[in-house]
């Protein structure tokens, strides 16, 4: 839970430490089809947070006892690479990584027509290559581009971004210092075409009015993310 109060002022006269206003996203970059060996791939950057994603499949799931006769499954791996953070992260699986992989499966699979692939798996690898807060959102954004690039039939792209609270004020898309010194972090993922929210997590303390404000900010952020993802996919045609 976030209890720490940063000694540095994070918001002054409506401006944040990097000059952004309260409802500004960080600078974004998106690419599709970046990896030759994958069936689909994507890259997404928000500020200094970057991730690449690779999709393999749909292909027959092994071992067979894991197969679902009526539908395929999506298996997601989220990995924070050792070189992505200031203090080298110990390589290998972690509890945090496993949890983010699991919630990513939930966030993305509701948008995939998995019933079209009984007994199959779609494997999605999301590698965070640079971390400055918001890694689960950036990984999901790269992952969703990779799924679309692989031609996986989807109801729509999933787009993610976080809102949060710094210096008692709801703001969009926290960067590292804001995440560390802020009071709330609220990442969401949604289908920006339908408004369906497929992931909502929260760290910190808030009340219902602030929560509404943060949700509204995050949903508008996701719409902008979706535009960027679509531009990247259009460039591959
Ligand atoms: N972080 C880190 N080492 C870790 C996990 C996280 O340095 O093992 C940093 C990283 O910059 C990350 C931030 O802490 O973006 C916030 O992590 P959190 O677990 O809140 O998830 P995120 O906001 O990245 O989805």
Coordinates of N, CA and C and ligand atoms in Angstrom, one line a residue:
X1 N 0.8 -1.2 0.0 CA 0.0 0.0 0.0 C 0.9 1.2 0.0
X2 N 0.4 2.3 -0.7 CA 1.2 3.5 -0.8 C 1.0 4.4 0.4
X3 N 2.1 4.6 1.2 CA 1.9 5.4 2.3 C 3.0 6.5 2.3
X4 N 4.0 6.2 1.5 CA 5.2 7.1 1.5 C 4.9 8.5 0.9
X5 N 5.4 9.5 1.5 CA 5.2 10.9 1.0 C 6.5 11.3 0.5
X6 N 6.6 11.7 -0.8 CA 7.9 12.1 -1.3 C 8.2 13.5 -0.8
X7 N 9.6 13.7 -0.6 CA 9.9 15.1 0.0 C 9.9 16.1 -1.2
X8 N 9.9 15.6 -2.4 CA 9.8 16.5 -3.6 C 8.4 16.9 -3.9
X9 N 8.1 18.1 -4.3 CA 6.8 18.5 -4.8 C 6.5 17.9 -6.1
X10 N 5.4 17.1 -6.3 CA 5.2 16.5 -7.6 C 4.3 17.3 -8.5
X11 N 3.6 18.2 -7.9 CA 2.7 19.1 -8.7 C 2.8 20.5 -8.2
X12 N 3.0 21.4 -9.2 CA 3.1 22.8 -8.9 C 2.4 23.6 -9.9
X13 N 1.4 24.4 -9.5 CA 0.6 25.3 -10.4 C 0.0 24.4 -11.6
X14 N -0.4 23.2 -11.3 CA -1.1 22.4 -12.3 C -0.1 21.7 -13.2
X15 N 1.2 21.8 -13.0 CA 2.3 21.2 -13.8 C 3.0 20.1 -13.0
X16 N 3.3 19.0 -13.7 CA 4.0 17.9 -13.1 C 5.5 18.1 -13.3
X17 N 6.3 17.2 -12.6 CA 7.8 17.4 -12.7 C 8.4 17.3 -14.1
X18 N 7.7 16.7 -15.0 CA 8.2 16.6 -16.4 C 7.4 17.6 -17.3
X19 N 6.7 18.5 -16.6 CA 6.0 19.6 -17.4 C 4.6 19.2 -17.9
X20 N 4.2 18.0 -17.7 CA 2.9 17.6 -18.2 C 1.7 18.2 -17.3
X21 N 0.6 18.3 -17.9 CA -0.6 18.7 -17.2 C -1.2 17.5 -16.5
X22 N -2.3 17.6 -15.8 CA -2.8 16.5 -15.0 C -3.4 15.4 -15.9
X23 N -3.9 15.8 -17.2 CA -4.5 14.8 -18.0 C -3.6 14.5 -19.3
X24 N -2.3 14.7 -19.2 CA -1.4 14.4 -20.3 C -0.8 13.0 -20.1
X25 N -0.8 12.2 -21.2 CA 0.0 11.0 -21.2 C 1.5 11.3 -21.5
X26 N 2.4 10.4 -21.2 CA 3.7 10.6 -21.6 C 3.8 10.4 -23.1
X27 N 4.9 10.8 -23.7 CA 5.1 10.6 -25.2 C 5.0 9.1 -25.5
X28 N 4.3 8.8 -26.6 CA 4.1 7.3 -26.9 C 4.7 7.0 -28.3
X29 N 5.1 5.7 -28.4 CA 5.6 5.2 -29.7 C 5.1 3.8 -29.8
X30 N 4.6 3.4 -31.0 CA 4.1 2.0 -31.2 C 4.6 1.5 -32.5
X31 N 4.9 0.2 -32.5 CA 5.3 -0.5 -33.7 C 4.7 -1.9 -33.8
X32 N 4.5 -2.4 -35.0 CA 4.0 -3.8 -35.2 C 5.0 -4.5 -36.1
X33 N 5.0 -5.8 -36.0 CA 5.8 -6.7 -36.9 C 7.3 -6.4 -36.7
X34 N 7.8 -6.4 -35.5 CA 9.2 -6.1 -35.3 C 10.1 -7.3 -35.2
X35 N 9.5 -8.5 -35.0 CA 10.3 -9.7 -34.8 C 10.0 -10.7 -36.0
X36 N 11.1 -11.2 -36.6 CA 10.9 -12.1 -37.8 C 10.3 -13.5 -37.4
X37 N 10.8 -14.0 -36.2 CA 10.5 -15.4 -35.9 C 9.2 -15.6 -35.3
X38 N 8.5 -14.5 -34.8 CA 7.2 -14.7 -34.1 C 6.1 -14.6 -35.2
X39 N 4.9 -15.2 -34.8 CA 3.8 -15.1 -35.7 C 3.2 -13.7 -35.7
X40 N 3.5 -13.0 -34.6 CA 3.0 -11.6 -34.5 C 3.9 -10.9 -33.5
X41 N 4.1 -9.6 -33.6 CA 4.9 -8.9 -32.6 C 4.6 -7.5 -32.5
X42 N 5.0 -6.9 -31.4 CA 4.7 -5.5 -31.2 C 5.6 -4.8 -30.2
X43 N 5.7 -3.5 -30.3 CA 6.5 -2.7 -29.4 C 5.7 -1.5 -28.9
X44 N 5.8 -1.2 -27.7 CA 5.1 0.0 -27.2 C 6.0 0.7 -26.2
X45 N 6.0 2.1 -26.3 CA 6.8 2.9 -25.3 C 5.9 4.0 -24.8
X46 N 5.9 4.2 -23.5 CA 5.3 5.4 -22.9 C 6.4 6.0 -22.1
X47 N 6.9 7.2 -22.5 CA 8.0 7.8 -21.8 C 9.2 6.9 -21.8
X48 N 9.7 6.6 -20.6 CA 10.9 5.7 -20.5 C 10.5 4.3 -20.2
X49 N 9.2 3.9 -20.3 CA 8.8 2.5 -20.1 C 8.6 1.9 -21.5
X50 N 9.3 0.8 -21.7 CA 9.2 0.2 -23.1 C 9.0 -1.3 -22.9
X51 N 8.3 -1.9 -23.9 CA 8.1 -3.4 -23.9 C 8.0 -3.9 -25.3
X52 N 8.5 -5.1 -25.5 CA 8.3 -5.8 -26.8 C 7.4 -7.0 -26.5
X53 N 6.7 -7.5 -27.5 CA 5.8 -8.7 -27.3 C 5.9 -9.5 -28.5
X54 N 5.8 -10.8 -28.3 CA 5.8 -11.8 -29.4 C 4.7 -12.8 -29.2
X55 N 4.0 -13.2 -30.3 CA 2.9 -14.1 -30.2 C 3.3 -15.4 -31.1
X56 N 3.1 -16.6 -30.5 CA 3.2 -17.8 -31.2 C 1.9 -18.5 -31.2
X57 N 1.4 -19.0 -32.3 CA 0.1 -19.7 -32.3 C -0.9 -18.9 -33.1
X58 N -2.2 -19.4 -33.0 CA -2.6 -20.6 -32.3 C -2.0 -21.9 -32.8
X59 N -1.6 -22.7 -31.8 CA -1.0 -24.0 -32.1 C -1.5 -25.0 -31.1
X60 N -1.4 -26.3 -31.5 CA -1.9 -27.4 -30.6 C -1.2 -27.3 -29.2
X61 N -2.0 -27.3 -28.1 CA -1.5 -27.2 -26.8 C -1.0 -28.6 -26.2
X62 N 0.2 -28.5 -25.7 CA 0.8 -29.7 -25.1 C 1.2 -29.3 -23.7
X63 N 1.1 -30.2 -22.7 CA 0.6 -31.6 -22.7 C -1.0 -31.5 -23.0
X64 N -1.4 -32.6 -23.6 CA -2.8 -32.7 -24.0 C -3.9 -32.5 -22.9
X65 N -3.5 -32.9 -21.7 CA -4.5 -32.8 -20.6 C -4.8 -31.4 -20.3
X66 N -4.0 -30.4 -20.7 CA -4.3 -29.0 -20.5 C -5.3 -28.4 -21.6
X67 N -5.5 -29.2 -22.6 CA -6.4 -28.7 -23.7 C -7.8 -28.5 -23.2
X68 N -8.5 -27.5 -23.8 CA -9.9 -27.3 -23.6 C -10.6 -27.7 -24.9
X69 N -11.6 -28.7 -24.8 CA -12.2 -29.2 -26.0 C -13.0 -28.2 -26.7
X70 N -13.6 -27.2 -26.0 CA -14.5 -26.2 -26.6 C -13.8 -24.9 -27.1
X71 N -12.6 -24.7 -26.6 CA -12.0 -23.4 -26.8 C -10.5 -23.4 -26.7
X72 N -9.8 -22.4 -27.3 CA -8.4 -22.3 -27.1 C -8.1 -21.6 -25.8
X73 N -6.8 -21.5 -25.4 CA -6.4 -20.7 -24.3 C -5.3 -19.7 -24.7
X74 N -5.3 -18.7 -23.9 CA -4.2 -17.7 -24.1 C -3.2 -17.8 -22.9
X75 N -1.9 -18.0 -23.1 CA -1.0 -18.1 -22.1 C 0.0 -16.9 -22.2
X76 N 0.0 -16.1 -21.1 CA 0.8 -14.8 -21.2 C 2.0 -14.9 -20.2
X77 N 3.2 -14.5 -20.7 CA 4.3 -14.4 -19.8 C 4.7 -12.9 -19.8
X78 N 4.8 -12.3 -18.6 CA 5.3 -11.0 -18.4 C 6.6 -11.1 -17.7
X79 N 7.6 -10.4 -18.3 CA 9.0 -10.5 -17.7 C 9.6 -9.1 -17.7
X80 N 10.1 -8.7 -16.4 CA 10.8 -7.5 -16.3 C 12.3 -7.9 -16.5
X81 N 12.9 -7.4 -17.5 CA 14.3 -7.9 -17.8 C 15.2 -7.3 -16.8
X82 N 16.4 -8.0 -16.5 CA 17.3 -7.5 -15.5 C 17.8 -6.1 -15.8
X83 N 17.9 -5.8 -17.0 CA 18.5 -4.5 -17.4 C 17.5 -3.4 -17.5
X84 N 16.2 -3.7 -17.2 CA 15.2 -2.7 -17.4 C 15.1 -1.7 -16.3
X85 N 15.7 -2.0 -15.1 CA 15.5 -1.1 -14.0 C 16.9 -0.6 -13.5
X86 N 16.9 0.4 -12.7 CA 18.2 1.0 -12.2 C 19.1 0.0 -11.5
X87 N 18.4 -0.7 -10.4 CA 19.2 -1.7 -9.7 C 18.8 -3.0 -10.5
X88 N 19.9 -3.7 -11.0 CA 19.6 -4.9 -11.8 C 18.7 -5.8 -11.1
X89 N 17.6 -6.2 -11.9 CA 16.6 -7.1 -11.3 C 17.1 -8.6 -11.4
X90 N 16.9 -9.4 -10.4 CA 17.4 -10.8 -10.4 C 16.6 -11.5 -11.5
X91 N 17.3 -12.1 -12.5 CA 16.6 -12.7 -13.6 C 15.7 -13.9 -13.1
X92 N 14.8 -14.3 -13.9 CA 14.0 -15.5 -13.6 C 12.6 -15.1 -13.1
X93 N 11.7 -16.1 -12.9 CA 10.4 -15.8 -12.5 C 10.2 -15.2 -11.1
X94 N 9.2 -14.4 -11.0 CA 9.0 -13.8 -9.7 C 7.5 -13.9 -9.4
X95 N 7.1 -13.7 -8.2 CA 5.6 -13.7 -7.8 C 4.9 -12.6 -8.6
X96 N 5.5 -11.4 -8.5 CA 4.9 -10.2 -9.2 C 4.7 -10.5 -10.7
X97 N 5.8 -11.1 -11.3 CA 5.7 -11.4 -12.8 C 4.6 -12.4 -13.1
X98 N 4.5 -13.4 -12.2 CA 3.4 -14.4 -12.5 C 2.1 -13.8 -12.3
X99 N 1.9 -12.9 -11.3 CA 0.6 -12.3 -11.1 C 0.2 -11.4 -12.3
X100 N 1.2 -10.7 -12.8 CA 0.9 -9.8 -14.0 C 0.6 -10.6 -15.2
X101 N 1.3 -11.7 -15.4 CA 1.0 -12.6 -16.5 C -0.4 -13.1 -16.4
X102 N -0.9 -13.5 -15.2 CA -2.2 -14.0 -15.1 C -3.3 -13.0 -15.3
X103 N -3.1 -11.8 -14.8 CA -4.1 -10.7 -15.0 C -4.1 -10.3 -16.5
X104 N -2.9 -10.4 -17.1 CA -2.9 -10.1 -18.5 C -3.7 -11.1 -19.4
X105 N -3.6 -12.3 -19.0 CA -4.4 -13.4 -19.7 C -5.9 -13.0 -19.6
X106 N -6.4 -12.6 -18.4 CA -7.8 -12.2 -18.2 C -8.1 -11.0 -19.1
X107 N -7.2 -10.0 -19.0 CA -7.4 -8.7 -19.7 C -7.5 -8.9 -21.2
X108 N -6.7 -9.8 -21.8 CA -6.7 -9.9 -23.2 C -7.6 -11.0 -23.8
X109 N -7.8 -12.1 -23.0 CA -8.5 -13.2 -23.6 C -10.0 -12.9 -23.8
X110 N -10.6 -12.0 -23.0 CA -12.0 -11.6 -23.2 C -12.2 -11.0 -24.6
X111 N -11.1 -10.5 -25.2 CA -11.3 -9.9 -26.5 C -11.0 -10.8 -27.7
X112 N -10.5 -12.0 -27.4 CA -10.1 -13.0 -28.4 C -11.3 -14.0 -28.7
X113 N -11.5 -14.3 -29.9 CA -12.5 -15.4 -30.2 C -11.9 -16.8 -30.0
X114 N -11.7 -17.1 -28.7 CA -10.9 -18.3 -28.4 C -11.7 -19.6 -28.8
X115 N -13.1 -19.4 -28.9 CA -13.9 -20.6 -29.3 C -13.6 -21.1 -30.7
X116 N -12.9 -20.2 -31.5 CA -12.5 -20.6 -32.8 C -11.3 -21.6 -32.8
X117 N -10.7 -21.8 -31.7 CA -9.5 -22.6 -31.7 C -9.5 -23.7 -30.6
X118 N -10.5 -24.6 -30.6 CA -10.5 -25.6 -29.6 C -9.2 -26.4 -29.5
X119 N -8.8 -26.7 -28.3 CA -7.5 -27.5 -28.0 C -6.2 -26.8 -28.3
X120 N -6.3 -25.5 -28.7 CA -5.1 -24.8 -29.1 C -4.7 -23.8 -28.0
X121 N -3.4 -23.4 -28.1 CA -2.9 -22.3 -27.2 C -2.4 -21.2 -28.1
X122 N -2.5 -20.0 -27.6 CA -1.9 -18.8 -28.1 C -0.9 -18.4 -27.1
X123 N 0.4 -18.3 -27.4 CA 1.4 -18.0 -26.4 C 1.9 -16.5 -26.6
X124 N 1.8 -15.7 -25.6 CA 2.2 -14.3 -25.7 C 3.3 -14.0 -24.7
X125 N 4.4 -13.6 -25.2 CA 5.6 -13.2 -24.4 C 5.7 -11.7 -24.4
X126 N 5.7 -11.1 -23.2 CA 5.8 -9.7 -23.1 C 7.1 -9.4 -22.2
X127 N 8.0 -8.7 -22.9 CA 9.3 -8.4 -22.2 C 9.4 -6.9 -22.0
X128 N 9.5 -6.5 -20.7 CA 9.7 -5.1 -20.4 C 11.2 -4.8 -20.6
X129 N 11.6 -4.0 -21.5 CA 13.0 -3.7 -21.7 C 13.5 -2.4 -21.0
X130 N 12.6 -1.6 -20.6 CA 12.9 -0.4 -19.8 C 11.7 -0.1 -18.9
X131 N 12.0 0.2 -17.6 CA 10.9 0.3 -16.7 C 10.9 1.7 -16.0
X132 N 9.9 2.4 -16.1 CA 9.8 3.7 -15.3 C 8.3 3.9 -15.0
X133 N 7.7 2.9 -14.4 CA 6.3 2.8 -14.0 C 5.4 2.5 -15.2
X134 N 4.3 1.9 -14.9 CA 3.3 1.5 -15.9 C 3.7 0.4 -16.8
X135 N 4.6 -0.5 -16.3 CA 5.1 -1.6 -17.1 C 4.0 -2.6 -17.6
X136 N 3.0 -2.9 -16.6 CA 2.0 -3.8 -17.0 C 1.1 -3.3 -18.2
X137 N 0.9 -1.9 -18.1 CA 0.1 -1.3 -19.2 C 0.8 -1.3 -20.5
X138 N 2.1 -0.9 -20.4 CA 2.9 -0.9 -21.7 C 3.0 -2.3 -22.3
X139 N 3.2 -3.3 -21.4 CA 3.4 -4.7 -21.9 C 2.1 -5.1 -22.5
X140 N 0.9 -4.8 -21.9 CA -0.4 -5.1 -22.5 C -0.6 -4.4 -23.9
X141 N -0.1 -3.2 -24.0 CA -0.3 -2.5 -25.2 C 0.5 -3.1 -26.3
X142 N 1.8 -3.5 -26.0 CA 2.6 -4.2 -27.0 C 2.0 -5.6 -27.3
X143 N 1.5 -6.2 -26.3 CA 0.9 -7.6 -26.4 C -0.3 -7.5 -27.3
X144 N -1.2 -6.5 -27.2 CA -2.4 -6.4 -28.0 C -2.0 -6.2 -29.5
X145 N -1.0 -5.4 -29.7 CA -0.5 -5.1 -31.1 C 0.0 -6.4 -31.6
X146 N 0.7 -7.2 -30.8 CA 1.3 -8.5 -31.3 C 0.2 -9.5 -31.7
X147 N -0.9 -9.5 -30.9 CA -2.0 -10.4 -31.2 C -2.7 -10.0 -32.5
X148 N -2.9 -8.7 -32.7 CA -3.5 -8.3 -33.9 C -2.6 -8.5 -35.1
X149 N -1.3 -8.3 -34.9 CA -0.3 -8.5 -36.0 C -0.2 -10.0 -36.4
X150 N -0.5 -10.9 -35.4 CA -0.5 -12.3 -35.7 C -1.8 -12.7 -36.4
X151 N -2.7 -11.8 -36.6 CA -4.0 -12.2 -37.3 C -4.9 -12.9 -36.4
X152 N -4.7 -12.9 -35.1 CA -5.6 -13.6 -34.1 C -7.0 -12.8 -34.2
X153 N -8.1 -13.5 -34.4 CA -9.4 -12.8 -34.5 C -9.8 -12.3 -33.2
X154 N -10.0 -10.9 -33.1 CA -10.3 -10.3 -31.9 C -11.6 -9.4 -32.0
X155 N -12.3 -9.2 -30.9 CA -13.4 -8.3 -30.9 C -12.9 -6.8 -31.0
X156 N -11.7 -6.6 -30.6 CA -11.1 -5.2 -30.6 C -9.8 -5.2 -29.9
X157 N -9.0 -4.2 -30.1 CA -7.7 -4.1 -29.4 C -7.9 -3.8 -27.9
X158 N -7.0 -4.3 -27.1 CA -7.1 -3.9 -25.7 C -6.0 -2.8 -25.5
X159 N -6.4 -1.8 -24.8 CA -5.5 -0.6 -24.6 C -5.4 -0.4 -23.1
X160 N -4.2 -0.1 -22.6 CA -4.1 0.1 -21.2 C -3.3 1.4 -20.8
X161 N -3.7 2.0 -19.7 CA -2.9 3.0 -19.1 C -3.4 3.2 -17.7
X162 N -2.6 3.9 -16.9 CA -2.9 4.1 -15.5 C -3.3 5.5 -15.2
X163 N -4.1 5.7 -14.2 CA -4.2 7.1 -13.6 C -3.8 6.9 -12.2
X164 N -3.6 8.0 -11.5 CA -3.2 7.9 -10.1 C -3.5 9.2 -9.4
X165 N -2.9 9.3 -8.2 CA -3.1 10.5 -7.3 C -1.7 10.9 -6.8
X166 N -1.4 12.2 -7.1 CA -0.2 12.7 -6.6 C -0.5 14.1 -5.9
X167 N 0.1 14.4 -4.8 CA -0.2 15.6 -4.0 C -1.7 15.8 -3.9
X168 N -2.5 14.8 -3.6 CA -3.9 14.8 -3.4 C -4.7 15.2 -4.7
X169 N -4.1 15.0 -5.8 CA -4.7 15.3 -7.1 C -4.7 14.2 -8.1
X170 N -5.9 13.8 -8.6 CA -5.9 12.7 -9.7 C -5.2 13.2 -10.9
X171 N -4.3 12.3 -11.4 CA -3.6 12.6 -12.7 C -3.5 11.4 -13.6
X172 N -3.2 11.6 -14.8 CA -3.1 10.5 -15.8 C -1.6 10.0 -15.9
X173 N -1.4 8.7 -16.0 CA -0.2 8.1 -16.4 C 1.0 8.5 -15.6
X174 N 1.2 7.9 -14.4 CA 2.3 8.2 -13.6 C 3.6 7.7 -14.1
X175 N 4.7 8.6 -14.0 CA 6.0 8.1 -14.3 C 6.7 7.7 -13.0
X176 N 7.9 7.1 -13.1 CA 8.5 6.5 -12.0 C 8.5 7.3 -10.7
X177 N 9.0 8.5 -10.7 CA 9.0 9.3 -9.5 C 7.6 9.6 -8.9
X178 N 6.7 9.7 -9.8 CA 5.3 10.0 -9.4 C 4.7 8.7 -8.7
X179 N 5.1 7.6 -9.3 CA 4.6 6.3 -8.8 C 5.1 6.0 -7.4
X180 N 6.4 6.3 -7.2 CA 7.1 6.1 -5.9 C 6.6 7.1 -4.9
X181 N 6.4 8.3 -5.3 CA 6.0 9.4 -4.3 C 4.5 9.7 -4.2
X182 N 3.8 9.0 -5.1 CA 2.3 9.3 -5.2 C 1.5 8.5 -4.2
X183 N 0.2 8.8 -4.2 CA -0.7 8.2 -3.2 C -1.5 7.0 -3.8
X184 N -1.8 7.0 -5.1 CA -2.6 6.0 -5.7 C -2.0 5.7 -7.1
X185 N -2.1 4.4 -7.5 CA -1.8 4.0 -8.8 C -3.0 3.1 -9.3
X186 N -3.6 3.4 -10.4 CA -4.8 2.7 -10.8 C -4.7 2.3 -12.3
X187 N -4.1 1.2 -12.6 CA -4.0 0.8 -14.0 C -5.3 0.1 -14.5
X188 N -5.7 0.5 -15.7 CA -6.8 -0.2 -16.3 C -6.5 -0.7 -17.7
X189 N -7.2 -1.6 -18.2 CA -7.2 -2.0 -19.6 C -8.6 -2.1 -20.2
X190 N -8.8 -1.6 -21.4 CA -10.1 -1.7 -21.9 C -10.1 -1.8 -23.4
X191 N -11.3 -2.2 -24.0 CA -11.5 -2.2 -25.4 C -12.0 -0.8 -25.6
X192 N -11.2 0.0 -26.3 CA -11.6 1.5 -26.4 C -12.8 1.6 -27.4
X193 N -13.0 0.6 -28.2 CA -14.2 0.8 -29.1 C -15.5 0.5 -28.4
X194 N -15.5 -0.4 -27.5 CA -16.8 -0.7 -26.8 C -16.9 -0.1 -25.4
X195 N -15.7 0.3 -24.8 CA -15.7 0.9 -23.4 C -15.7 -0.2 -22.4
X196 N -15.6 -1.5 -22.8 CA -15.5 -2.6 -21.9 C -14.2 -2.6 -21.1
X197 N -14.2 -2.6 -19.8 CA -13.0 -2.6 -19.0 C -12.6 -4.1 -18.7
X198 N -11.4 -4.5 -19.0 CA -11.0 -5.9 -18.8 C -9.9 -6.0 -17.7
X199 N -9.4 -5.0 -17.2 CA -8.5 -5.0 -16.1 C -8.6 -3.7 -15.3
X200 N -8.7 -3.9 -14.0 CA -8.7 -2.7 -13.1 C -8.0 -3.1 -11.8
X201 N -6.9 -2.5 -11.5 CA -6.2 -2.8 -10.3 C -6.0 -1.4 -9.6
X202 N -5.7 -1.5 -8.3 CA -5.5 -0.3 -7.6 C -4.6 -0.5 -6.4
X203 N -3.7 0.5 -6.2 CA -2.7 0.4 -5.1 C -2.8 1.8 -4.4
X204 N -3.2 1.8 -3.1 CA -3.3 3.1 -2.4 C -4.6 3.3 -1.8
X205 N -4.9 4.5 -1.3 CA -6.1 4.9 -0.6 C -6.8 6.0 -1.4
X206 N -8.1 5.9 -1.6 CA -8.9 6.9 -2.2 C -10.3 6.9 -1.8
X207 N -11.2 7.8 -2.3 CA -12.6 7.7 -2.1 C -13.3 7.5 -3.4
X208 N -14.6 7.3 -3.3 CA -15.4 7.0 -4.6 C -15.3 8.1 -5.6
X209 N -15.4 9.4 -5.1 CA -15.4 10.5 -6.1 C -14.0 10.6 -6.8
X210 N -13.0 10.4 -6.1 CA -11.6 10.5 -6.7 C -11.4 9.3 -7.6
X211 N -12.0 8.1 -7.2 CA -11.9 6.9 -8.0 C -12.6 7.2 -9.3
X212 N -13.7 7.8 -9.3 CA -14.5 8.1 -10.6 C -13.6 9.0 -11.5
X213 N -13.0 10.0 -10.8 CA -12.1 11.0 -11.6 C -11.0 10.2 -12.2
X214 N -10.3 9.3 -11.4 CA -9.2 8.6 -12.0 C -9.6 7.7 -13.1
X215 N -10.7 7.0 -12.9 CA -11.2 6.1 -13.9 C -11.5 6.8 -15.3
X216 N -12.1 8.0 -15.1 CA -12.4 8.8 -16.3 C -11.1 9.2 -17.0
X217 N -10.1 9.6 -16.2 CA -8.8 10.0 -16.8 C -8.2 8.8 -17.5
X218 N -8.2 7.6 -16.9 CA -7.6 6.4 -17.4 C -8.3 6.0 -18.7
X219 N -9.6 6.1 -18.7 CA -10.4 5.7 -19.9 C -10.1 6.6 -21.1
X220 N -10.0 7.9 -20.9 CA -9.6 8.8 -21.9 C -8.2 8.5 -22.4
X221 N -7.3 8.1 -21.5 CA -5.9 7.8 -21.8 C -5.9 6.5 -22.7
X222 N -6.7 5.6 -22.4 CA -6.8 4.3 -23.2 C -7.2 4.6 -24.6
X223 N -8.1 5.6 -24.8 CA -8.6 5.9 -26.1 C -7.4 6.5 -27.0
X224 N -6.6 7.2 -26.3 CA -5.4 7.8 -27.0 C -4.4 6.7 -27.3
X225 N -4.2 5.8 -26.4 CA -3.3 4.6 -26.6 C -3.8 3.8 -27.8
X226 N -5.2 3.6 -27.9 CA -5.8 2.8 -29.0 C -5.4 3.4 -30.3
X227 N -5.5 4.8 -30.4 CA -5.2 5.4 -31.7 C -3.8 5.1 -32.1
X228 N -2.9 5.2 -31.1 CA -1.4 4.9 -31.4 C -1.2 3.4 -31.9
X229 N -1.9 2.5 -31.2 CA -1.8 1.1 -31.6 C -2.3 0.9 -33.0
X230 N -3.4 1.5 -33.3 CA -4.0 1.3 -34.7 C -3.1 1.9 -35.7
X231 N -2.5 3.1 -35.5 CA -1.6 3.7 -36.4 C -0.4 2.7 -36.7
X232 N 0.1 2.1 -35.7 CA 1.2 1.1 -35.8 C 0.8 0.0 -36.7
X233 N -0.4 -0.5 -36.5 CA -0.9 -1.7 -37.2 C -1.2 -1.3 -38.7
X234 N -1.7 -0.1 -38.9 CA -2.0 0.3 -40.3 C -0.7 0.4 -41.1
X235 N 0.4 0.8 -40.4 CA 1.7 0.9 -41.1 C 2.2 -0.4 -41.7
X236 N 1.8 -1.5 -41.1 CA 2.3 -2.8 -41.6 C 1.5 -3.3 -42.9
X237 N 0.4 -2.6 -43.2 CA -0.3 -3.1 -44.4 C 0.2 -2.5 -45.7
Ligands
LIG1 N1 10.1 -1.7 -10.2 C1 11.4 -2.1 -10.1 N2 11.8 -3.4 -9.8 C2 10.8 -4.4 -9.6 C3 9.5 -4.0 -9.8 C4 9.1 -2.7 -10.1 O1 12.3 -1.2 -10.2 O2 11.2 -5.5 -9.3 C5 9.8 -0.4 -10.6 C6 9.5 -0.2 -12.1 O3 10.0 1.0 -12.6 C7 8.0 -0.3 -12.2 C8 7.6 0.5 -11.0 O4 8.5 0.0 -10.0 O5 7.6 0.3 -13.4 C9 6.2 0.2 -10.5 O6 6.0 -1.1 -10.4 P1 4.5 -1.7 -10.2 O7 4.7 -3.1 -9.5 O8 3.6 -0.7 -9.5 O9 4.0 -2.1 -11.6 P2 3.9 -1.2 -13.0 O10 3.4 0.2 -12.6 O11 5.2 -1.2 -13.6 O12 2.9 -1.9 -13.8

